[in-house]
Coordinates of C-alpha atoms in Angstrom, one line a residue:
Chain A
X26 CA 33.2 -0.7 5.0
X27 CA 32.0 -0.8 1.4
X28 CA 28.6 -2.3 2.0
X29 CA 27.8 0.2 4.7
X30 CA 27.8 3.0 2.1
X31 CA 25.0 1.4 0.1
X32 CA 21.7 2.6 1.5
X33 CA 19.1 -0.1 2.2
X34 CA 16.2 2.4 2.5
X35 CA 15.9 5.8 0.9
X36 CA 12.9 7.9 1.9
X37 CA 12.4 11.2 0.0
X38 CA 9.9 13.9 0.8
X39 CA 7.5 11.4 2.3
X40 CA 4.0 12.7 3.2
X41 CA 1.2 10.6 4.7
X42 CA -2.1 12.2 5.2
X43 CA -4.7 10.3 7.1
X44 CA -8.0 12.0 7.2
X45 CA -7.1 15.6 7.9
X46 CA -4.0 14.8 10.0
X47 CA -0.5 14.9 8.4
X48 CA 0.9 11.8 10.0
X49 CA 4.2 12.1 8.2
X50 CA 5.3 15.5 7.0
X51 CA 8.2 15.8 4.5
X52 CA 10.3 13.0 5.9
X53 CA 13.7 12.5 4.3
X54 CA 16.4 10.1 5.2
X55 CA 18.4 7.1 4.1
X56 CA 19.4 4.0 6.1
X57 CA 22.7 2.2 5.6
X58 CA 22.9 -1.5 5.0
X59 CA 23.9 -3.8 7.9
X60 CA 23.2 -1.4 10.6
X61 CA 20.7 -1.0 13.4
X62 CA 18.6 2.2 13.0
X63 CA 16.5 3.2 15.9
X64 CA 13.2 5.0 15.3
X65 CA 12.4 7.0 18.4
X66 CA 9.7 9.4 19.3
X67 CA 6.8 10.0 21.6
X68 CA 3.7 7.9 20.9
X69 CA 1.7 9.4 18.0
X70 CA 4.8 10.8 16.4
X71 CA 4.4 8.6 13.3
X72 CA 6.8 5.8 14.0
X73 CA 4.5 3.0 13.0
X74 CA 3.2 4.8 9.9
X75 CA 6.8 5.3 8.8
X76 CA 7.6 1.6 9.3
X77 CA 4.5 0.6 7.4
X78 CA 5.5 2.9 4.6
X79 CA 8.9 1.2 4.5
X80 CA 7.3 -2.3 4.5
X81 CA 5.0 -1.1 1.8
X82 CA 1.6 -1.6 3.5
X83 CA 1.0 2.1 4.0
X84 CA -0.7 4.1 1.3
X85 CA 1.4 7.2 1.0
X86 CA 0.2 10.6 -0.1
X87 CA 3.4 11.8 -1.8
X88 CA 7.1 11.2 -1.9
X89 CA 9.0 8.0 -2.5
X90 CA 10.3 5.1 -0.4
X91 CA 12.9 2.9 -2.0
X92 CA 13.9 -0.3 -0.3
X93 CA 16.9 -2.3 -1.7
X94 CA 16.7 -0.1 -4.8
X95 CA 13.1 -1.0 -5.5
X96 CA 9.8 0.8 -4.6
X97 CA 8.6 -0.2 -1.2
X98 CA 6.0 -2.9 -1.4
X99 CA 7.2 -4.3 -4.7
X100 CA 6.5 -8.0 -5.1
X101 CA 10.2 -8.7 -5.5
X102 CA 10.7 -7.3 -1.9
X103 CA 8.3 -9.8 -0.3
X104 CA 11.1 -12.3 0.3
X105 CA 13.6 -9.6 1.5
X106 CA 11.6 -7.6 4.0
X107 CA 10.4 -8.9 7.4
X108 CA 8.0 -6.9 9.5
X109 CA 6.9 -7.5 13.1
X110 CA 4.0 -5.4 14.1
X111 CA 3.6 -3.9 17.6
X112 CA 0.7 -6.1 18.5
X113 CA 1.9 -9.7 17.9
X114 CA 0.3 -11.0 14.7
X115 CA 0.3 -14.8 15.1
X116 CA -2.4 -17.5 15.2
X117 CA -3.3 -17.9 18.8
X118 CA -4.8 -21.3 18.3
X119 CA -1.7 -22.8 16.8
X120 CA 1.4 -24.0 18.5
X121 CA 4.6 -21.9 18.3
X122 CA 6.1 -24.3 15.8
X123 CA 3.0 -24.4 13.6
X124 CA 3.0 -20.6 13.4
X125 CA 6.7 -20.3 12.5
X126 CA 6.5 -23.2 10.1
X127 CA 3.5 -21.6 8.3
X128 CA 5.2 -18.2 7.8
X129 CA 8.4 -20.0 6.9
X130 CA 6.5 -22.0 4.2
X131 CA 5.6 -18.7 2.5
X132 CA 9.4 -18.3 2.0
X133 CA 10.1 -21.9 1.2
X134 CA 11.7 -22.6 4.6
X135 CA 11.8 -26.1 6.1
X136 CA 11.1 -27.5 9.5
X137 CA 14.8 -27.2 10.6
X138 CA 14.9 -23.6 9.7
X139 CA 11.7 -23.0 11.7
X140 CA 13.3 -24.6 14.7
X141 CA 16.3 -22.4 14.3
X142 CA 14.1 -19.3 14.4
X143 CA 12.3 -20.5 17.5
X144 CA 15.6 -21.3 19.3
X145 CA 16.8 -17.8 18.3
X146 CA 14.1 -16.2 20.3
X147 CA 14.6 -18.5 23.2
X148 CA 11.4 -20.5 22.8
X149 CA 13.0 -23.9 22.0
X150 CA 11.4 -25.6 25.0
X151 CA 8.0 -24.2 24.3
X152 CA 7.8 -25.0 20.6
X153 CA 4.9 -27.4 20.9
X154 CA 2.8 -25.1 23.2
X155 CA -0.3 -23.4 22.0
X156 CA 0.6 -19.7 21.4
X157 CA -2.5 -18.5 23.3
X158 CA -1.2 -20.2 26.5
X159 CA 2.1 -18.3 26.5
X160 CA 2.9 -15.2 28.5
X161 CA 2.8 -11.8 26.9
X162 CA 6.6 -11.6 26.4
X163 CA 6.7 -15.2 25.0
X164 CA 3.8 -14.3 22.7
X165 CA 5.6 -11.4 21.2
X166 CA 8.7 -13.5 20.6
X167 CA 6.7 -15.9 18.5
X168 CA 5.8 -13.0 16.3
X169 CA 9.5 -12.2 16.0
X170 CA 10.4 -15.8 15.2
X171 CA 7.8 -15.7 12.4
X172 CA 9.8 -12.8 10.8
X173 CA 13.3 -14.2 11.5
X174 CA 12.5 -17.5 9.8
X175 CA 12.6 -15.9 6.3
X176 CA 16.0 -14.5 7.0
X177 CA 15.1 -11.1 5.5
X178 CA 17.7 -8.6 4.3
X179 CA 15.7 -5.8 6.0
X180 CA 14.0 -6.4 9.3
X181 CA 11.5 -3.9 10.5
X182 CA 10.5 -4.3 14.1
X183 CA 7.9 -2.2 15.8
X184 CA 8.6 -2.0 19.6
X185 CA 9.9 -5.6 19.8
X186 CA 11.1 -5.4 23.4
X187 CA 7.9 -4.1 25.0
X188 CA 7.0 -6.2 28.0
X189 CA 10.2 -8.2 28.1
X190 CA 12.3 -8.5 31.2
X191 CA 15.8 -7.0 31.2
X192 CA 17.6 -10.3 30.7
X193 CA 15.6 -11.1 27.6
X194 CA 15.9 -7.6 26.3
X195 CA 19.6 -7.8 26.5
X196 CA 19.6 -11.1 24.8
X197 CA 17.5 -9.8 21.9
X198 CA 19.7 -6.8 21.4
X199 CA 22.7 -9.1 21.2
X200 CA 20.8 -11.1 18.6
X201 CA 20.0 -7.9 16.6
X202 CA 23.7 -6.9 16.7
X203 CA 24.7 -10.3 15.4
X204 CA 22.1 -10.1 12.6
X205 CA 23.4 -6.6 11.7
X206 CA 27.0 -7.9 11.7
X207 CA 25.8 -10.6 9.3
X208 CA 24.6 -7.9 6.9
X209 CA 20.9 -7.6 7.8
X210 CA 19.6 -4.1 8.0
X211 CA 17.4 -3.5 11.1
X212 CA 14.9 -0.7 11.8
X213 CA 13.7 -0.9 15.3
X214 CA 11.2 1.5 17.0
X215 CA 11.2 2.0 20.7
X216 CA 10.1 4.6 23.2
X217 CA 12.5 3.3 25.8
X218 CA 15.4 5.7 25.3
X219 CA 18.0 3.5 27.1
X220 CA 17.7 1.1 24.2
X221 CA 18.8 3.8 21.8
X222 CA 22.4 3.2 22.9
X223 CA 22.2 -0.2 21.1
X224 CA 21.5 1.5 17.7
X225 CA 24.1 2.7 15.2
X226 CA 21.9 5.6 14.1
X227 CA 18.8 7.2 15.6
X228 CA 15.9 8.8 13.8
X229 CA 14.0 11.2 16.1
X230 CA 10.4 11.8 15.1
X231 CA 8.1 14.3 16.6
X232 CA 4.6 15.1 15.4
X233 CA 5.2 13.5 12.0
X234 CA 8.5 15.4 11.3
X235 CA 12.0 14.0 11.4
X236 CA 13.6 16.0 14.1
X237 CA 17.1 14.7 13.7
X238 CA 19.2 11.8 12.3
X239 CA 22.2 11.2 14.5
X240 CA 24.2 8.7 16.5
X241 CA 23.6 8.1 20.2
X242 CA 26.8 10.0 21.0
X243 CA 25.7 12.9 18.9
X244 CA 22.4 12.9 20.7
X245 CA 24.3 13.1 24.1
X246 CA 26.2 16.1 22.8
X247 CA 23.2 17.8 21.3
X248 CA 21.1 17.3 24.4
X249 CA 24.0 18.3 26.6
X250 CA 23.6 15.2 28.9
X251 CA 24.8 11.6 29.2
X252 CA 21.2 10.5 29.8
X253 CA 19.6 9.7 26.4
X254 CA 16.1 10.2 27.6
X255 CA 16.9 13.6 29.0
X256 CA 18.8 14.5 25.8
X257 CA 15.8 13.6 23.7
X258 CA 13.6 15.6 26.0
X259 CA 15.9 18.6 25.7
X260 CA 15.8 18.3 21.9
X261 CA 12.0 18.2 21.8
X262 CA 11.7 21.2 24.1
X263 CA 14.2 23.1 22.0
X264 CA 12.1 22.2 18.9
X265 CA 8.9 23.3 20.5
X266 CA 10.5 26.6 21.7
X267 CA 12.0 27.1 18.2
X268 CA 8.6 26.7 16.5
X269 CA 6.9 29.0 18.9
X270 CA 9.6 31.6 18.3
X271 CA 9.2 31.2 14.5
X272 CA 5.4 31.6 14.7
Chain B
X3 CA -0.8 -19.6 -7.7
X4 CA 1.7 -21.6 -5.8
X5 CA 0.6 -25.1 -4.7
X6 CA 2.9 -25.3 -1.7
X7 CA 1.6 -22.0 -0.3
X8 CA -2.0 -23.0 -1.0
X9 CA -1.3 -26.4 0.7
X10 CA 0.4 -24.8 3.7
X11 CA -2.6 -22.4 4.1
X12 CA -5.1 -25.2 3.9
X13 CA -3.1 -27.3 6.4
X14 CA -2.8 -24.3 8.7
X15 CA -6.6 -23.7 8.6
X16 CA -7.2 -27.4 9.4
X17 CA -4.7 -27.3 12.2
X18 CA -6.6 -24.3 13.7
X19 CA -9.8 -26.3 13.4
X20 CA -8.2 -29.4 15.0
X21 CA -7.3 -27.2 18.0
X22 CA -11.0 -26.8 18.5
X23 CA -12.5 -30.3 18.8
X24 CA -15.8 -29.0 20.1
X25 CA -16.4 -27.1 16.9
X26 CA -15.5 -30.2 14.8
X27 CA -18.0 -32.2 16.8
X28 CA -20.7 -29.6 16.3
X29 CA -20.0 -29.4 12.6
X30 CA -20.2 -33.2 12.2
X31 CA -23.1 -34.1 14.5
X32 CA -25.6 -31.2 14.4
X33 CA -26.8 -31.8 10.8
X34 CA -27.5 -35.4 11.5
X35 CA -29.4 -34.5 14.7
X36 CA -31.5 -31.9 12.8
X37 CA -32.2 -34.5 10.1
X38 CA -33.6 -36.7 12.8
X39 CA -35.9 -33.9 13.9
X40 CA -37.2 -33.5 10.4
X41 CA -37.7 -37.2 10.1
X42 CA -39.7 -37.6 13.3
X43 CA -41.6 -34.3 12.6
X44 CA -43.2 -35.9 9.5
X45 CA -43.2 -39.5 10.9
X46 CA -47.0 -39.8 11.0
X47 CA -48.0 -38.0 7.9
X48 CA -50.5 -39.7 5.6
X49 CA -49.7 -39.5 1.9
X50 CA -51.6 -40.5 -1.1
X51 CA -49.9 -43.3 -3.0
X52 CA -47.0 -42.2 -5.2
X53 CA -46.3 -39.0 -3.4
X54 CA -42.8 -38.8 -1.9
X55 CA -42.4 -38.4 1.9
X56 CA -41.8 -34.8 3.1
X57 CA -38.6 -36.1 4.7
X58 CA -37.3 -37.2 1.3
X59 CA -37.9 -33.7 -0.1
X60 CA -37.0 -31.5 2.9
X61 CA -34.3 -33.7 4.4
X62 CA -32.5 -33.9 1.0
X63 CA -32.5 -30.1 0.7
X64 CA -31.3 -29.7 4.3
X65 CA -28.3 -31.8 3.3
X66 CA -27.3 -29.0 0.9
X67 CA -28.3 -26.1 3.2
X68 CA -26.3 -27.2 6.3
X69 CA -22.8 -27.1 4.8
X70 CA -23.7 -23.7 3.2
X71 CA -24.8 -22.1 6.5
X72 CA -22.1 -23.7 8.7
X73 CA -19.2 -22.9 6.4
X74 CA -20.5 -19.4 5.8
X75 CA -20.4 -18.8 9.6
X76 CA -17.1 -20.5 10.3
X77 CA -15.4 -18.8 7.4
X78 CA -16.6 -15.3 8.1
X79 CA -15.5 -15.5 11.7
X80 CA -12.2 -17.1 11.0
X81 CA -11.4 -14.6 8.2
X82 CA -12.5 -11.7 10.4
X83 CA -10.1 -12.9 13.1
X84 CA -7.4 -13.1 10.4
X85 CA -8.1 -9.5 9.5
X86 CA -8.4 -8.1 13.0
X87 CA -5.4 -10.0 14.5
X88 CA -3.0 -8.6 12.0
X89 CA -2.1 -12.0 10.6
X90 CA -3.7 -11.1 7.3
X91 CA -1.7 -7.9 6.9
X92 CA 1.4 -9.9 7.9
X93 CA 0.6 -12.7 5.4
X94 CA 0.2 -10.1 2.6
X95 CA 3.7 -8.8 3.2
X96 CA 5.0 -12.3 2.3
X97 CA 5.1 -13.7 -1.2
X98 CA 1.8 -15.5 -0.9
X99 CA -0.6 -14.9 -3.7
X100 CA -4.2 -13.9 -2.8
X101 CA -5.5 -16.8 -4.7
X102 CA -3.3 -19.2 -2.6
X103 CA -5.0 -17.8 0.5
X104 CA -8.5 -17.8 -0.8
X105 CA -8.3 -21.3 -2.3
X106 CA -6.4 -22.5 0.7
X107 CA -9.3 -21.5 2.8
X108 CA -11.8 -23.0 0.3
X109 CA -9.9 -26.3 0.2
X110 CA -9.6 -26.7 4.0
X111 CA -13.3 -26.0 4.7
X112 CA -14.5 -28.1 1.8
X113 CA -12.6 -31.0 3.3
X114 CA -14.5 -30.3 6.5
X115 CA -17.8 -30.0 4.5
X116 CA -17.2 -33.2 2.7
X117 CA -16.8 -35.0 6.0
X118 CA -20.0 -33.3 7.3
X119 CA -22.1 -34.2 4.3
X120 CA -20.7 -37.8 4.1
X121 CA -21.9 -38.3 7.7
X122 CA -25.2 -36.5 7.2
X123 CA -25.9 -38.2 3.9
X124 CA -25.0 -41.6 5.4
X125 CA -27.4 -41.0 8.3
X126 CA -30.2 -39.9 6.0
X127 CA -29.7 -42.8 3.6
X128 CA -29.1 -45.7 6.0
X129 CA -30.7 -44.7 9.2
X130 CA -33.8 -42.9 7.9
X131 CA -34.0 -44.7 4.5
X132 CA -34.0 -41.5 2.5
X133 CA -35.5 -42.5 -0.9
X134 CA -33.9 -40.9 -3.9
X135 CA -33.4 -42.3 -7.4
X136 CA -30.0 -40.8 -8.2
X137 CA -26.6 -41.7 -6.8
X138 CA -26.1 -40.3 -3.2
X139 CA -22.5 -39.5 -4.3
X140 CA -24.0 -36.6 -6.3
X141 CA -25.7 -35.3 -3.1
X142 CA -22.3 -35.1 -1.5
X143 CA -20.9 -33.3 -4.5
X144 CA -23.7 -30.7 -4.3
X145 CA -23.1 -30.4 -0.5
X146 CA -19.4 -29.8 -1.0
X147 CA -20.1 -27.2 -3.7
X148 CA -22.5 -25.5 -1.4
X149 CA -19.9 -25.4 1.4
X150 CA -17.4 -23.8 -0.9
X151 CA -20.1 -21.3 -1.8
X152 CA -20.5 -20.6 1.9
X153 CA -16.8 -20.2 2.3
X154 CA -16.6 -17.7 -0.6
X155 CA -19.5 -15.6 0.7
X156 CA -18.0 -15.7 4.2
X157 CA -14.7 -14.5 2.9
X158 CA -16.4 -11.7 1.1
X159 CA -18.7 -10.7 4.0
X160 CA -15.9 -10.7 6.5
X161 CA -14.6 -7.6 4.7
X162 CA -17.7 -5.7 5.6
X163 CA -17.7 -6.6 9.3
X164 CA -15.5 -5.0 11.9
X165 CA -16.4 -7.3 14.8
X166 CA -17.4 -10.9 15.1
X167 CA -20.8 -9.7 16.3
X168 CA -21.4 -7.9 13.0
X169 CA -20.1 -10.9 11.1
X170 CA -22.8 -13.1 12.6
X171 CA -25.4 -10.4 11.7
X172 CA -24.6 -11.0 8.0
X173 CA -26.2 -14.5 8.3
X174 CA -29.8 -13.2 8.2
X175 CA -28.8 -10.9 5.3
X176 CA -27.0 -13.4 3.1
X177 CA -28.2 -16.8 4.2
X178 CA -31.9 -16.6 5.2
X179 CA -33.2 -15.0 2.0
X180 CA -31.6 -17.8 0.1
X181 CA -33.1 -20.5 2.3
X182 CA -36.6 -18.8 1.9
X183 CA -36.4 -18.5 -1.8
X184 CA -34.4 -21.6 -2.8
X185 CA -37.5 -23.8 -3.3
X186 CA -37.6 -25.4 0.1
X187 CA -40.9 -23.9 1.2
X188 CA -42.6 -23.1 -2.1
X189 CA -41.5 -24.5 -5.5
X190 CA -39.8 -21.7 -7.4
X191 CA -42.1 -21.8 -10.4
X192 CA -45.1 -21.1 -8.1
X193 CA -43.6 -18.0 -6.5
X194 CA -44.7 -14.4 -7.0
X195 CA -42.8 -13.4 -10.2
X196 CA -40.6 -10.9 -8.4
X197 CA -39.5 -13.4 -5.8
X198 CA -38.9 -16.0 -8.5
X199 CA -36.7 -13.4 -10.3
X200 CA -34.7 -12.9 -7.1
X201 CA -34.4 -16.6 -6.5
X202 CA -33.0 -16.9 -10.1
X203 CA -29.9 -14.9 -9.1
X204 CA -29.4 -16.6 -5.7
X205 CA -26.9 -19.5 -5.9
X206 CA -28.6 -21.8 -3.4
X207 CA -31.6 -22.1 -5.8
X208 CA -29.4 -23.9 -8.2
X209 CA -28.2 -26.5 -5.7
X210 CA -31.8 -27.2 -4.6
X211 CA -32.7 -27.6 -8.3
X212 CA -29.8 -30.0 -8.7
X213 CA -30.8 -32.0 -5.7
X214 CA -34.4 -32.3 -7.1
X215 CA -32.9 -33.6 -10.3
X216 CA -30.8 -36.1 -8.4
X217 CA -33.9 -37.2 -6.4
X218 CA -36.0 -37.7 -9.6
X219 CA -33.6 -39.4 -12.0
X220 CA -31.5 -42.5 -11.7
X221 CA -28.7 -41.0 -13.9
X222 CA -27.2 -37.6 -14.0
X223 CA -29.2 -35.2 -16.2
X224 CA -28.2 -32.2 -18.3
X225 CA -30.2 -29.9 -16.0
X226 CA -28.2 -31.2 -13.0
X227 CA -24.9 -30.6 -14.8
X228 CA -26.0 -27.1 -15.8
X229 CA -27.0 -26.4 -12.2
X230 CA -23.6 -27.5 -10.9
X231 CA -21.8 -25.4 -13.5
X232 CA -23.9 -22.3 -12.4
X233 CA -22.8 -23.0 -8.9
X234 CA -19.2 -23.2 -9.8
X235 CA -19.6 -19.9 -11.7
X236 CA -21.1 -18.3 -8.6
X237 CA -18.3 -19.6 -6.4
X238 CA -15.6 -18.2 -8.8
X239 CA -17.4 -14.9 -9.1
X240 CA -17.7 -14.4 -5.4
X241 CA -14.1 -15.4 -4.8
X242 CA -13.1 -12.9 -7.5
X243 CA -15.1 -10.2 -5.7
X244 CA -13.5 -11.2 -2.4
X245 CA -10.0 -11.0 -3.7
X246 CA -9.8 -7.1 -3.8
X247 CA -10.9 -7.0 -0.2
X248 CA -7.5 -8.5 0.7
X249 CA -5.5 -5.3 0.4
X250 CA -1.8 -5.3 0.6
X251 CA -1.7 -1.6 1.1
X252 CA -4.1 0.2 3.5
X253 CA -4.6 3.9 4.5

């Protein structure tokens, strides 16, 4: 249990102001090592901005983000953090293998390790295919493989299961669980609440604020229903009502 | 800088090009075809004895201008794609150094440019009997240097374009003034002083100057060496300017 007590990510009083909008407003939490943390919230709630801040590509207004005991975005972290954006960011005109090998080369990974990452996302038979010729779901898995190849200690995934069929989704969640069991810390955003049950901890975001940090079971209790989607809706409605009452 | 990341980047850019054989064909064949146009355009000119053919002068300069224009376009579009597809942001979360990326691009496209200018120079030399005193190897060196200049300017300009359409619009801004003022149409010392001043700070002028030196002298001259060094200086300065446009952290 020892390693679970060491936080991988510590976010303190994080504010991100973009234009005149407070995209993240006083966000505070820590994420334990070797667990899957789900980042949930309606679209526009700041999930992607928060992930970008953790990866270190987001300019923050104030507050601190520590990843593996270093400031987010430090050069030392570039080998340790893997990031998969919502829109697959791969070279469409290259084959699956060439994509994964290129990103692998940035971390000194060889061909065999690239093949392993491709097999891990179930694209082994399509390795030589041009990425542009793949289906949407296959395309996004190439992007995932490009992050897996570096075997990062922290893996940040922005909606990795969008557009995937249920079988593949289940397979990927199994894979994430195995990675976590091996000590990798995962942060996964989703707006599909049924996926929340695969996470160890949930961070609920709404309108740039952290609504709650709880386990799926706690969410069921707090929302007074077994249905996670409904539970989340109840919490949001309670939050809106509470703010209206306070105003 | 890390040679393996630089090499991986250059190899990746070349693989992307290889996936597009039509572009490769255009890059290699079009300059030679246009050279043929220039040759036949001036085929029937009558010259007083001792005056070099227009083809020898214009064709030679075109050998330097092609790689510059083509690589500027190819690079600004490729780099813009890299910026808009999210692959640049992703790359910058990896340990790659900006210089590895910039020089990786420069290396890949200068290999392409070397092939282009080898082919175009061979056609000019052997098919159309281009008459220059100097070693045609130097012409290829100038052409490659020009292509790297095109790559550097393309990398820089891609930062100021949001769409491929805008990127193409930078050509009239960046490329055409240089072609007008480089000495191709009017020798630079005969220009209006203001235009001459402008031409003095445009890199293409120096490559045209170098080519004229190569055309006029059998061995390399100090002026040619100085021109080439100025070109290298321009390339490094532009790459240095392009480097901060690759931002690891964005708003």
